[in-house]
Amino acid sequence: VPQEVNDFSPNYNNTNHNNLSYNDMNYINPINHSGSEGKQEKTDMMDDVNAYIEIIKENIEYDHYMKYGDKQDRELYDELFEIICEVVCVKHRTVRIGGDESPYELVKAKYLKLNSSHLNYVIDRMKNTTTKIANIKAYMVTTLYNAPNTINHYYQQEVQHDMYGGGWHEKGIV
């Protein structure tokens, strides 16, 4: 019998791999990571998450605020911290900001620049808001995103109002 007609199988499958008990230990299922590479990937991802959490804590002076802030403000601060961590650490294609989809990487970059002044500004504005907010989490995500762009203008407007718009008279200073 010639060697080229040795295999009578009509399909071109490698018959060594058709046995259901065959396991290729080098194969990593992309849906169910069961190999050592999948475990390493999860470990690397958790290391990244923990590194981001530490960066965020340092940027917003979390430990200092938790130690010295008053109880109500600490709770508000902690909620903002949790939102920041969630947005930064849970990767999405986009993040909804003010009803529009923004690229995740842009939102993440802005969130990683937030500092304690921004969080105090957001808390202060929330304490003075009398508007009914239907989706508080979406509102906070948007407010935190916009805080670095609005904080200076807000305080400048407050000074302008106080000095020239009658604010000092309203407060009984003059």
Tab-separated table of N, CA and C in Angstrom:
chain	number	residue	atom	x	y	z
A	1	VAL	N	0.864	-1.176	0.000
A	1	VAL	CA	0.000	0.000	0.000
A	1	VAL	C	0.904	1.229	0.000
A	2	PRO	N	0.640	2.167	-0.920
A	2	PRO	CA	1.443	3.389	-0.932
A	2	PRO	C	1.201	4.217	0.344
A	3	GLN	N	2.231	4.923	0.795
A	3	GLN	CA	2.176	5.653	2.051
A	3	GLN	C	1.137	6.765	2.017
A	4	GLU	N	0.901	7.448	0.885
A	4	GLU	CA	-0.022	8.560	0.833
A	4	GLU	C	-1.482	8.144	0.985
A	5	VAL	N	-1.838	6.875	0.830
A	5	VAL	CA	-3.221	6.432	1.008
A	5	VAL	C	-3.381	5.647	2.295
A	6	ASN	N	-2.447	5.770	3.212
A	6	ASN	CA	-2.472	5.051	4.472
A	6	ASN	C	-3.652	5.458	5.340
A	7	ASP	N	-4.031	6.710	5.353
A	7	ASP	CA	-5.115	7.205	6.204
A	7	ASP	C	-6.410	7.181	5.410
A	8	PHE	N	-7.403	6.410	5.869
A	8	PHE	CA	-8.670	6.298	5.172
A	8	PHE	C	-9.718	7.253	5.714
A	9	SER	N	-9.343	8.115	6.632
A	9	SER	CA	-10.275	9.064	7.229
A	9	SER	C	-10.690	10.095	6.182
A	10	PRO	N	-12.014	10.281	5.948
A	10	PRO	CA	-12.448	11.229	4.928
A	10	PRO	C	-12.262	12.694	5.337
A	11	ASN	N	-12.139	12.960	6.601
A	11	ASN	CA	-11.890	14.347	7.015
A	11	ASN	C	-10.412	14.526	7.285
A	12	TYR	N	-9.999	15.760	7.436
A	12	TYR	CA	-8.585	16.040	7.604
A	12	TYR	C	-8.231	16.398	9.053
A	13	ASN	N	-9.014	15.900	9.961
A	13	ASN	CA	-8.723	16.125	11.377
A	13	ASN	C	-7.529	15.289	11.795
A	14	ASN	N	-6.770	15.812	12.699
A	14	ASN	CA	-5.682	15.048	13.270
A	14	ASN	C	-6.308	14.088	14.268
A	15	THR	N	-6.314	12.800	13.938
A	15	THR	CA	-7.030	11.818	14.756
A	15	THR	C	-6.448	11.694	16.154
A	16	ASN	N	-5.205	12.115	16.356
A	16	ASN	CA	-4.633	12.078	17.701
A	16	ASN	C	-5.350	13.035	18.643
A	17	HIS	N	-5.994	14.061	18.103
A	17	HIS	CA	-6.645	15.073	18.930
A	17	HIS	C	-8.160	14.951	18.928
A	18	ASN	N	-8.692	13.890	18.343
A	18	ASN	CA	-10.138	13.710	18.340
A	18	ASN	C	-10.634	12.983	19.575
A	19	ASN	N	-9.748	12.392	20.326
A	19	ASN	CA	-10.114	11.692	21.539
A	19	ASN	C	-10.571	12.717	22.579
A	20	LEU	N	-11.762	12.543	23.134
A	20	LEU	CA	-12.307	13.507	24.091
A	20	LEU	C	-11.500	13.590	25.377
A	21	SER	N	-10.714	12.571	25.659
A	21	SER	CA	-9.931	12.610	26.888
A	21	SER	C	-8.598	13.326	26.687
A	22	TYR	N	-8.312	13.748	25.459
A	22	TYR	CA	-7.053	14.430	25.184
A	22	TYR	C	-7.085	15.827	25.789
A	23	ASN	N	-6.068	16.167	26.524
A	23	ASN	CA	-5.966	17.503	27.117
A	23	ASN	C	-4.643	18.120	26.728
A	24	ASP	N	-4.688	19.225	26.052
A	24	ASP	CA	-3.478	19.980	25.752
A	24	ASP	C	-3.294	20.977	26.890
A	25	MET	N	-2.338	20.733	27.747
A	25	MET	CA	-2.147	21.559	28.939
A	25	MET	C	-1.639	22.959	28.590
A	26	ASN	N	-1.198	23.164	27.348
A	26	ASN	CA	-0.735	24.484	26.953
A	26	ASN	C	-1.874	25.375	26.483
A	27	TYR	N	-3.043	24.804	26.289
A	27	TYR	CA	-4.174	25.575	25.781
A	27	TYR	C	-4.865	26.292	26.928
A	28	ILE	N	-5.087	27.593	26.759
A	28	ILE	CA	-5.817	28.389	27.743
A	28	ILE	C	-7.119	28.819	27.096
A	29	ASN	N	-8.213	28.376	27.646
A	29	ASN	CA	-9.523	28.765	27.127
A	29	ASN	C	-9.703	30.259	27.362
A	30	PRO	N	-9.959	31.049	26.309
A	30	PRO	CA	-10.080	32.491	26.503
A	30	PRO	C	-11.292	32.893	27.333
A	31	ILE	N	-12.255	32.003	27.473
A	31	ILE	CA	-13.441	32.313	28.274
A	31	ILE	C	-13.237	31.873	29.714
A	32	ASN	N	-12.674	30.691	29.886
A	32	ASN	CA	-12.475	30.156	31.228
A	32	ASN	C	-10.986	29.932	31.434
A	33	HIS	N	-10.292	30.926	31.978
A	33	HIS	CA	-8.857	30.797	32.203
A	33	HIS	C	-8.627	29.781	33.301
A	34	SER	N	-8.114	28.611	32.918
A	34	SER	CA	-7.890	27.587	33.922
A	34	SER	C	-6.416	27.272	34.091
A	35	GLY	N	-5.569	27.818	33.222
A	35	GLY	CA	-4.146	27.532	33.296
A	35	GLY	C	-3.428	28.519	34.185
A	36	SER	N	-2.145	28.312	34.333
A	36	SER	CA	-1.351	29.175	35.198
A	36	SER	C	-1.265	30.587	34.644
A	37	GLU	N	-1.324	30.744	33.309
A	37	GLU	CA	-1.286	32.084	32.736
A	37	GLU	C	-2.505	32.888	33.154
A	38	GLY	N	-3.651	32.264	33.225
A	38	GLY	CA	-4.874	32.939	33.658
A	38	GLY	C	-4.764	33.410	35.092
A	39	LYS	N	-4.165	32.578	35.929
A	39	LYS	CA	-3.983	32.955	37.333
A	39	LYS	C	-3.018	34.126	37.445
A	40	GLN	N	-1.963	34.107	36.653
A	40	GLN	CA	-0.992	35.201	36.670
A	40	GLN	C	-1.646	36.495	36.207
A	41	GLU	N	-2.494	36.387	35.177
A	41	GLU	CA	-3.191	37.566	34.657
A	41	GLU	C	-4.093	38.174	35.732
A	42	LYS	N	-4.792	37.311	36.465
A	42	LYS	CA	-5.660	37.805	37.540
A	42	LYS	C	-4.836	38.453	38.639
A	43	THR	N	-3.694	37.868	38.965
A	43	THR	CA	-2.816	38.436	39.983
A	43	THR	C	-2.295	39.792	39.535
A	44	ASP	N	-1.871	39.884	38.271
A	44	ASP	CA	-1.395	41.164	37.742
A	44	ASP	C	-2.496	42.211	37.771
A	45	MET	N	-3.719	41.809	37.432
A	45	MET	CA	-4.840	42.741	37.431
A	45	MET	C	-5.126	43.236	38.851
A	46	MET	N	-5.072	42.350	39.835
A	46	MET	CA	-5.305	42.758	41.222
A	46	MET	C	-4.177	43.669	41.711
A	47	ASP	N	-2.948	43.401	41.275
A	47	ASP	CA	-1.828	44.283	41.624
A	47	ASP	C	-2.068	45.677	41.061
A	48	ASP	N	-2.555	45.745	39.814
A	48	ASP	CA	-2.864	47.039	39.198
A	48	ASP	C	-3.958	47.761	39.974
A	49	VAL	N	-5.004	47.043	40.339
A	49	VAL	CA	-6.115	47.631	41.089
A	49	VAL	C	-5.606	48.173	42.424
A	50	ASN	N	-4.832	47.373	43.131
A	50	ASN	CA	-4.302	47.817	44.423
A	50	ASN	C	-3.376	49.018	44.262
A	51	ALA	N	-2.599	49.046	43.201
A	51	ALA	CA	-1.713	50.187	42.948
A	51	ALA	C	-2.543	51.452	42.686
A	52	TYR	N	-3.607	51.328	41.886
A	52	TYR	CA	-4.468	52.481	41.623
A	52	TYR	C	-5.144	52.966	42.899
A	53	ILE	N	-5.603	52.053	43.717
A	53	ILE	CA	-6.257	52.439	44.976
A	53	ILE	C	-5.277	53.222	45.852
A	54	GLU	N	-4.035	52.778	45.926
A	54	GLU	CA	-3.034	53.480	46.723
A	54	GLU	C	-2.735	54.864	46.144
A	55	ILE	N	-2.667	54.973	44.822
A	55	ILE	CA	-2.438	56.273	44.179
A	55	ILE	C	-3.595	57.218	44.496
A	56	ILE	N	-4.809	56.714	44.387
A	56	ILE	CA	-5.997	57.532	44.655
A	56	ILE	C	-5.991	57.987	46.108
A	57	LYS	N	-5.733	57.056	47.020
A	57	LYS	CA	-5.685	57.412	48.449
A	57	LYS	C	-4.673	58.522	48.704
A	58	GLU	N	-3.508	58.406	48.101
A	58	GLU	CA	-2.465	59.420	48.294
A	58	GLU	C	-2.891	60.752	47.686
A	59	ASN	N	-3.437	60.718	46.484
A	59	ASN	CA	-3.837	61.954	45.797
A	59	ASN	C	-4.896	62.735	46.565
A	60	ILE	N	-5.838	62.021	47.173
A	60	ILE	CA	-6.938	62.703	47.856
A	60	ILE	C	-6.706	62.814	49.363
A	61	GLU	N	-5.531	62.379	49.821
A	61	GLU	CA	-5.179	62.424	51.246
A	61	GLU	C	-6.231	61.701	52.086
A	62	TYR	N	-6.591	60.528	51.609
A	62	TYR	CA	-7.674	59.744	52.208
A	62	TYR	C	-7.432	59.450	53.696
A	63	ASP	N	-6.271	58.918	54.016
A	63	ASP	CA	-5.998	58.538	55.416
A	63	ASP	C	-6.074	59.737	56.350
A	64	HIS	N	-5.528	60.870	55.928
A	64	HIS	CA	-5.588	62.087	56.738
A	64	HIS	C	-7.046	62.511	56.955
A	65	TYR	N	-7.820	62.484	55.882
A	65	TYR	CA	-9.215	62.912	55.978
A	65	TYR	C	-10.026	61.967	56.863
A	66	MET	N	-9.747	60.665	56.761
A	66	MET	CA	-10.471	59.693	57.595
A	66	MET	C	-10.108	59.858	59.067
A	67	LYS	N	-8.927	60.355	59.340
A	67	LYS	CA	-8.485	60.543	60.721
A	67	LYS	C	-8.995	61.852	61.314
A	68	TYR	N	-9.008	62.935	60.514
A	68	TYR	CA	-9.285	64.256	61.062
A	68	TYR	C	-10.612	64.882	60.624
A	69	GLY	N	-11.260	64.341	59.607
A	69	GLY	CA	-12.531	64.912	59.165
A	69	GLY	C	-13.657	64.591	60.133
A	70	ASP	N	-14.723	65.404	60.100
A	70	ASP	CA	-15.847	65.069	60.984
A	70	ASP	C	-16.615	63.881	60.397
A	71	LYS	N	-17.412	63.229	61.249
A	71	LYS	CA	-18.035	61.952	60.898
A	71	LYS	C	-18.855	62.017	59.608
A	72	GLN	N	-19.707	63.012	59.481
A	72	GLN	CA	-20.556	63.110	58.289
A	72	GLN	C	-19.707	63.325	57.031
A	73	ASP	N	-18.734	64.204	57.112
A	73	ASP	CA	-17.877	64.459	55.955
A	73	ASP	C	-17.026	63.236	55.608
A	74	ARG	N	-16.579	62.487	56.620
A	74	ARG	CA	-15.807	61.264	56.356
A	74	ARG	C	-16.633	60.277	55.548
A	75	GLU	N	-17.911	60.156	55.888
A	75	GLU	CA	-18.777	59.235	55.148
A	75	GLU	C	-18.957	59.695	53.701
A	76	LEU	N	-19.145	60.990	53.501
A	76	LEU	CA	-19.282	61.523	52.151
A	76	LEU	C	-17.970	61.344	51.374
A	77	TYR	N	-16.872	61.631	52.024
A	77	TYR	CA	-15.547	61.496	51.410
A	77	TYR	C	-15.303	60.048	51.001
A	78	ASP	N	-15.658	59.118	51.880
A	78	ASP	CA	-15.468	57.694	51.599
A	78	ASP	C	-16.317	57.261	50.405
A	79	GLU	N	-17.531	57.762	50.305
A	79	GLU	CA	-18.377	57.441	49.156
A	79	GLU	C	-17.742	57.942	47.862
A	80	LEU	N	-17.194	59.153	47.883
A	80	LEU	CA	-16.530	59.686	46.696
A	80	LEU	C	-15.295	58.846	46.354
A	81	PHE	N	-14.546	58.458	47.366
A	81	PHE	CA	-13.384	57.592	47.171
A	81	PHE	C	-13.798	56.292	46.485
A	82	GLU	N	-14.876	55.686	46.949
A	82	GLU	CA	-15.357	54.430	46.358
A	82	GLU	C	-15.755	54.619	44.896
A	83	ILE	N	-16.412	55.724	44.587
A	83	ILE	CA	-16.808	56.001	43.198
A	83	ILE	C	-15.562	56.177	42.329
A	84	ILE	N	-14.587	56.921	42.818
A	84	ILE	CA	-13.346	57.125	42.065
A	84	ILE	C	-12.675	55.782	41.790
A	85	CYS	N	-12.552	54.955	42.809
A	85	CYS	CA	-11.915	53.645	42.651
A	85	CYS	C	-12.671	52.778	41.650
A	86	GLU	N	-13.977	52.788	41.725
A	86	GLU	CA	-14.777	51.988	40.803
A	86	GLU	C	-14.580	52.446	39.363
A	87	VAL	N	-14.629	53.744	39.139
A	87	VAL	CA	-14.469	54.263	37.777
A	87	VAL	C	-13.070	53.950	37.246
A	88	VAL	N	-12.046	54.135	38.068
A	88	VAL	CA	-10.666	53.921	37.624
A	88	VAL	C	-10.355	52.434	37.445
A	89	CYS	N	-10.815	51.593	38.348
A	89	CYS	CA	-10.389	50.194	38.380
A	89	CYS	C	-11.246	49.245	37.555
A	90	VAL	N	-12.465	49.640	37.213
A	90	VAL	CA	-13.327	48.776	36.409
A	90	VAL	C	-13.307	49.304	34.984
A	91	LYS	N	-12.532	48.630	34.156
A	91	LYS	CA	-12.316	49.109	32.788
A	91	LYS	C	-13.550	48.868	31.923
A	92	HIS	N	-13.947	49.918	31.231
A	92	HIS	CA	-15.031	49.879	30.257
A	92	HIS	C	-14.530	50.533	28.982
A	93	ARG	N	-15.266	50.385	27.912
A	93	ARG	CA	-14.914	51.085	26.681
A	93	ARG	C	-15.145	52.574	26.853
A	94	THR	N	-16.295	52.918	27.473
A	94	THR	CA	-16.657	54.308	27.713
A	94	THR	C	-17.261	54.444	29.104
A	95	VAL	N	-17.335	55.686	29.572
A	95	VAL	CA	-17.990	56.006	30.841
A	95	VAL	C	-18.977	57.126	30.544
A	96	ARG	N	-20.192	56.996	31.070
A	96	ARG	CA	-21.216	58.019	30.835
A	96	ARG	C	-20.960	59.208	31.758
A	97	ILE	N	-20.735	60.369	31.133
A	97	ILE	CA	-20.507	61.614	31.860
A	97	ILE	C	-21.537	62.616	31.367
A	98	GLY	N	-22.444	63.023	32.241
A	98	GLY	CA	-23.454	64.009	31.880
A	98	GLY	C	-24.318	63.582	30.699
A	99	GLY	N	-24.581	62.304	30.591
A	99	GLY	CA	-25.430	61.796	29.514
A	99	GLY	C	-24.686	61.454	28.236
A	100	ASP	N	-23.402	61.782	28.162
A	100	ASP	CA	-22.596	61.475	26.975
A	100	ASP	C	-21.569	60.401	27.316
A	101	GLU	N	-21.239	59.595	26.322
A	101	GLU	CA	-20.221	58.565	26.514
A	101	GLU	C	-18.838	59.187	26.285
A	102	SER	N	-17.967	59.050	27.282
A	102	SER	CA	-16.601	59.547	27.178
A	102	SER	C	-15.646	58.361	27.195
A	103	PRO	N	-14.536	58.455	26.484
A	103	PRO	CA	-13.574	57.342	26.483
A	103	PRO	C	-13.071	57.048	27.897
A	104	TYR	N	-13.043	55.775	28.245
A	104	TYR	CA	-12.622	55.342	29.572
A	104	TYR	C	-11.252	55.909	29.947
A	105	GLU	N	-10.295	55.838	29.032
A	105	GLU	CA	-8.932	56.285	29.343
A	105	GLU	C	-8.894	57.773	29.693
A	106	LEU	N	-9.712	58.586	29.034
A	106	LEU	CA	-9.780	60.017	29.348
A	106	LEU	C	-10.352	60.230	30.748
A	107	VAL	N	-11.438	59.538	31.049
A	107	VAL	CA	-12.071	59.656	32.367
A	107	VAL	C	-11.105	59.177	33.449
A	108	LYS	N	-10.465	58.057	33.213
A	108	LYS	CA	-9.504	57.509	34.172
A	108	LYS	C	-8.384	58.516	34.441
A	109	ALA	N	-7.843	59.123	33.386
A	109	ALA	CA	-6.760	60.099	33.541
A	109	ALA	C	-7.212	61.289	34.384
A	110	LYS	N	-8.426	61.777	34.143
A	110	LYS	CA	-8.926	62.920	34.929
A	110	LYS	C	-9.168	62.515	36.381
A	111	TYR	N	-9.693	61.315	36.602
A	111	TYR	CA	-9.949	60.858	37.959
A	111	TYR	C	-8.653	60.670	38.743
A	112	LEU	N	-7.591	60.260	38.061
A	112	LEU	CA	-6.317	60.064	38.746
A	112	LEU	C	-5.648	61.389	39.099
A	113	LYS	N	-6.174	62.497	38.603
A	113	LYS	CA	-5.659	63.826	38.941
A	113	LYS	C	-6.462	64.495	40.047
A	114	LEU	N	-7.547	63.869	40.488
A	114	LEU	CA	-8.360	64.459	41.553
A	114	LEU	C	-7.554	64.535	42.838
A	115	ASN	N	-7.785	65.606	43.608
A	115	ASN	CA	-7.117	65.746	44.902
A	115	ASN	C	-8.151	66.097	45.968
A	116	SER	N	-7.689	66.299	47.186
A	116	SER	CA	-8.599	66.549	48.300
A	116	SER	C	-9.411	67.831	48.098
A	117	SER	N	-8.825	68.838	47.461
A	117	SER	CA	-9.565	70.077	47.203
A	117	SER	C	-10.782	69.815	46.319
A	118	HIS	N	-10.598	68.966	45.325
A	118	HIS	CA	-11.709	68.639	44.426
A	118	HIS	C	-12.823	67.921	45.190
A	119	LEU	N	-12.449	66.969	46.047
A	119	LEU	CA	-13.471	66.242	46.799
A	119	LEU	C	-14.182	67.160	47.788
A	120	ASN	N	-13.432	68.038	48.451
A	120	ASN	CA	-14.067	68.992	49.368
A	120	ASN	C	-15.006	69.927	48.620
A	121	TYR	N	-14.604	70.334	47.437
A	121	TYR	CA	-15.446	71.179	46.584
A	121	TYR	C	-16.751	70.447	46.234
A	122	VAL	N	-16.656	69.196	45.834
A	122	VAL	CA	-17.848	68.412	45.490
A	122	VAL	C	-18.744	68.253	46.711
A	123	ILE	N	-18.162	67.945	47.862
A	123	ILE	CA	-18.957	67.795	49.090
A	123	ILE	C	-19.650	69.111	49.431
A	124	ASP	N	-18.934	70.216	49.348
A	124	ASP	CA	-19.507	71.532	49.643
A	124	ASP	C	-20.667	71.852	48.707
A	125	ARG	N	-20.480	71.592	47.431
A	125	ARG	CA	-21.541	71.871	46.456
A	125	ARG	C	-22.740	70.960	46.685
A	126	MET	N	-22.503	69.717	47.051
A	126	MET	CA	-23.604	68.789	47.315
A	126	MET	C	-24.390	69.228	48.552
A	127	LYS	N	-23.705	69.733	49.566
A	127	LYS	CA	-24.387	70.201	50.777
A	127	LYS	C	-25.272	71.401	50.488
A	128	ASN	N	-24.918	72.180	49.478
A	128	ASN	CA	-25.687	73.382	49.146
A	128	ASN	C	-26.648	73.190	47.976
A	129	THR	N	-26.782	71.966	47.505
A	129	THR	CA	-27.695	71.687	46.399
A	129	THR	C	-29.063	71.329	46.950
A	130	THR	N	-30.066	72.031	46.454
A	130	THR	CA	-31.438	71.740	46.876
A	130	THR	C	-32.226	71.039	45.774
A	131	THR	N	-31.607	70.841	44.632
A	131	THR	CA	-32.252	70.187	43.496
A	131	THR	C	-32.387	68.692	43.762
A	132	LYS	N	-33.517	68.118	43.377
A	132	LYS	CA	-33.733	66.674	43.480
A	132	LYS	C	-32.872	65.987	42.428
A	133	ILE	N	-32.052	65.033	42.848
A	133	ILE	CA	-31.170	64.304	41.946
A	133	ILE	C	-31.697	62.879	41.828
A	134	ALA	N	-32.075	62.495	40.610
A	134	ALA	CA	-32.696	61.183	40.394
A	134	ALA	C	-31.672	60.050	40.475
A	135	ASN	N	-30.532	60.190	39.827
A	135	ASN	CA	-29.507	59.141	39.822
A	135	ASN	C	-28.252	59.711	40.463
A	136	ILE	N	-28.139	59.549	41.769
A	136	ILE	CA	-27.071	60.190	42.523
A	136	ILE	C	-25.693	59.704	42.089
A	137	LYS	N	-25.557	58.418	41.784
A	137	LYS	CA	-24.252	57.898	41.384
A	137	LYS	C	-23.803	58.523	40.060
A	138	ALA	N	-24.684	58.569	39.079
A	138	ALA	CA	-24.348	59.193	37.789
A	138	ALA	C	-24.006	60.661	37.987
A	139	TYR	N	-24.733	61.322	38.869
A	139	TYR	CA	-24.480	62.728	39.161
A	139	TYR	C	-23.093	62.902	39.782
A	140	MET	N	-22.741	62.014	40.715
A	140	MET	CA	-21.440	62.105	41.375
A	140	MET	C	-20.307	61.800	40.398
A	141	VAL	N	-20.487	60.809	39.528
A	141	VAL	CA	-19.466	60.494	38.523
A	141	VAL	C	-19.207	61.725	37.654
A	142	THR	N	-20.272	62.383	37.237
A	142	THR	CA	-20.151	63.581	36.406
A	142	THR	C	-19.542	64.741	37.185
A	143	THR	N	-19.982	64.935	38.418
A	143	THR	CA	-19.479	66.029	39.247
A	143	THR	C	-17.980	65.878	39.512
A	144	LEU	N	-17.550	64.665	39.836
A	144	LEU	CA	-16.121	64.427	40.056
A	144	LEU	C	-15.323	64.664	38.780
A	145	TYR	N	-15.860	64.237	37.661
A	145	TYR	CA	-15.184	64.427	36.374
A	145	TYR	C	-15.007	65.918	36.067
A	146	ASN	N	-16.043	66.705	36.369
A	146	ASN	CA	-16.015	68.133	36.054
A	146	ASN	C	-15.332	68.991	37.115
A	147	ALA	N	-15.109	68.468	38.308
A	147	ALA	CA	-14.561	69.268	39.411
A	147	ALA	C	-13.266	70.005	39.056
A	148	PRO	N	-12.278	69.354	38.448
A	148	PRO	CA	-11.051	70.104	38.137
A	148	PRO	C	-11.274	71.248	37.146
A	149	ASN	N	-12.291	71.134	36.306
A	149	ASN	CA	-12.560	72.171	35.306
A	149	ASN	C	-13.424	73.305	35.839
A	150	THR	N	-14.082	73.106	36.982
A	150	THR	CA	-15.025	74.117	37.464
A	150	THR	C	-14.639	74.738	38.799
A	151	ILE	N	-13.738	74.129	39.537
A	151	ILE	CA	-13.434	74.588	40.896
A	151	ILE	C	-12.929	76.030	40.917
A	152	ASN	N	-11.983	76.372	40.067
A	152	ASN	CA	-11.421	77.723	40.082
A	152	ASN	C	-12.446	78.768	39.660
A	153	HIS	N	-13.229	78.455	38.644
A	153	HIS	CA	-14.257	79.400	38.204
A	153	HIS	C	-15.315	79.597	39.292
A	154	TYR	N	-15.668	78.527	39.971
A	154	TYR	CA	-16.657	78.632	41.030
A	154	TYR	C	-16.177	79.585	42.127
A	155	TYR	N	-14.959	79.351	42.626
A	155	TYR	CA	-14.461	80.191	43.707
A	155	TYR	C	-14.209	81.629	43.242
A	156	GLN	N	-13.787	81.811	42.007
A	156	GLN	CA	-13.626	83.165	41.469
A	156	GLN	C	-14.975	83.878	41.432
A	157	GLN	N	-16.016	83.171	41.027
A	157	GLN	CA	-17.354	83.761	40.981
A	157	GLN	C	-17.838	84.095	42.385
A	158	GLU	N	-17.532	83.255	43.348
A	158	GLU	CA	-17.918	83.519	44.736
A	158	GLU	C	-17.247	84.809	45.244
A	159	VAL	N	-15.971	84.964	44.943
A	159	VAL	CA	-15.248	86.179	45.354
A	159	VAL	C	-15.859	87.393	44.677
A	160	GLN	N	-16.101	87.298	43.383
A	160	GLN	CA	-16.700	88.407	42.642
A	160	GLN	C	-18.046	88.800	43.255
A	161	HIS	N	-18.851	87.802	43.561
A	161	HIS	CA	-20.168	88.071	44.151
A	161	HIS	C	-20.024	88.740	45.517
A	162	ASP	N	-19.140	88.200	46.343
A	162	ASP	CA	-18.964	88.751	47.683
A	162	ASP	C	-18.437	90.181	47.654
A	163	MET	N	-17.470	90.430	46.787
A	163	MET	CA	-16.844	91.751	46.774
A	163	MET	C	-17.674	92.801	46.047
A	164	TYR	N	-18.296	92.407	44.941
A	164	TYR	CA	-18.937	93.413	44.097
A	164	TYR	C	-20.426	93.197	43.873
A	165	GLY	N	-20.926	92.038	44.228
A	165	GLY	CA	-22.322	91.734	43.937
A	165	GLY	C	-23.233	91.784	45.137
A	166	GLY	N	-22.762	92.296	46.242
A	166	GLY	CA	-23.609	92.415	47.425
A	166	GLY	C	-23.487	91.258	48.393
A	167	GLY	N	-22.582	90.316	48.138
A	167	GLY	CA	-22.424	89.160	49.012
A	167	GLY	C	-22.044	89.519	50.425
A	168	TRP	N	-21.177	90.529	50.573
A	168	TRP	CA	-20.781	90.940	51.918
A	168	TRP	C	-21.953	91.544	52.665
A	169	HIS	N	-22.815	92.289	51.966
A	169	HIS	CA	-24.015	92.849	52.598
A	169	HIS	C	-24.972	91.740	53.020
A	170	GLU	N	-25.127	90.741	52.152
A	170	GLU	CA	-26.010	89.604	52.483
A	170	GLU	C	-25.511	88.861	53.716
A	171	LYS	N	-24.206	88.799	53.881
A	171	LYS	CA	-23.614	88.076	55.009
A	171	LYS	C	-23.404	88.964	56.231
A	172	GLY	N	-23.755	90.251	56.124
A	172	GLY	CA	-23.631	91.165	57.252
A	172	GLY	C	-22.208	91.588	57.555
A	173	ILE	N	-21.316	91.444	56.563
A	173	ILE	CA	-19.919	91.826	56.778
A	173	ILE	C	-19.756	93.325	56.655
A	174	VAL	N	-20.503	93.964	55.739
A	174	VAL	CA	-20.390	95.417	55.528
A	174	VAL	C	-21.688	96.067	55.913
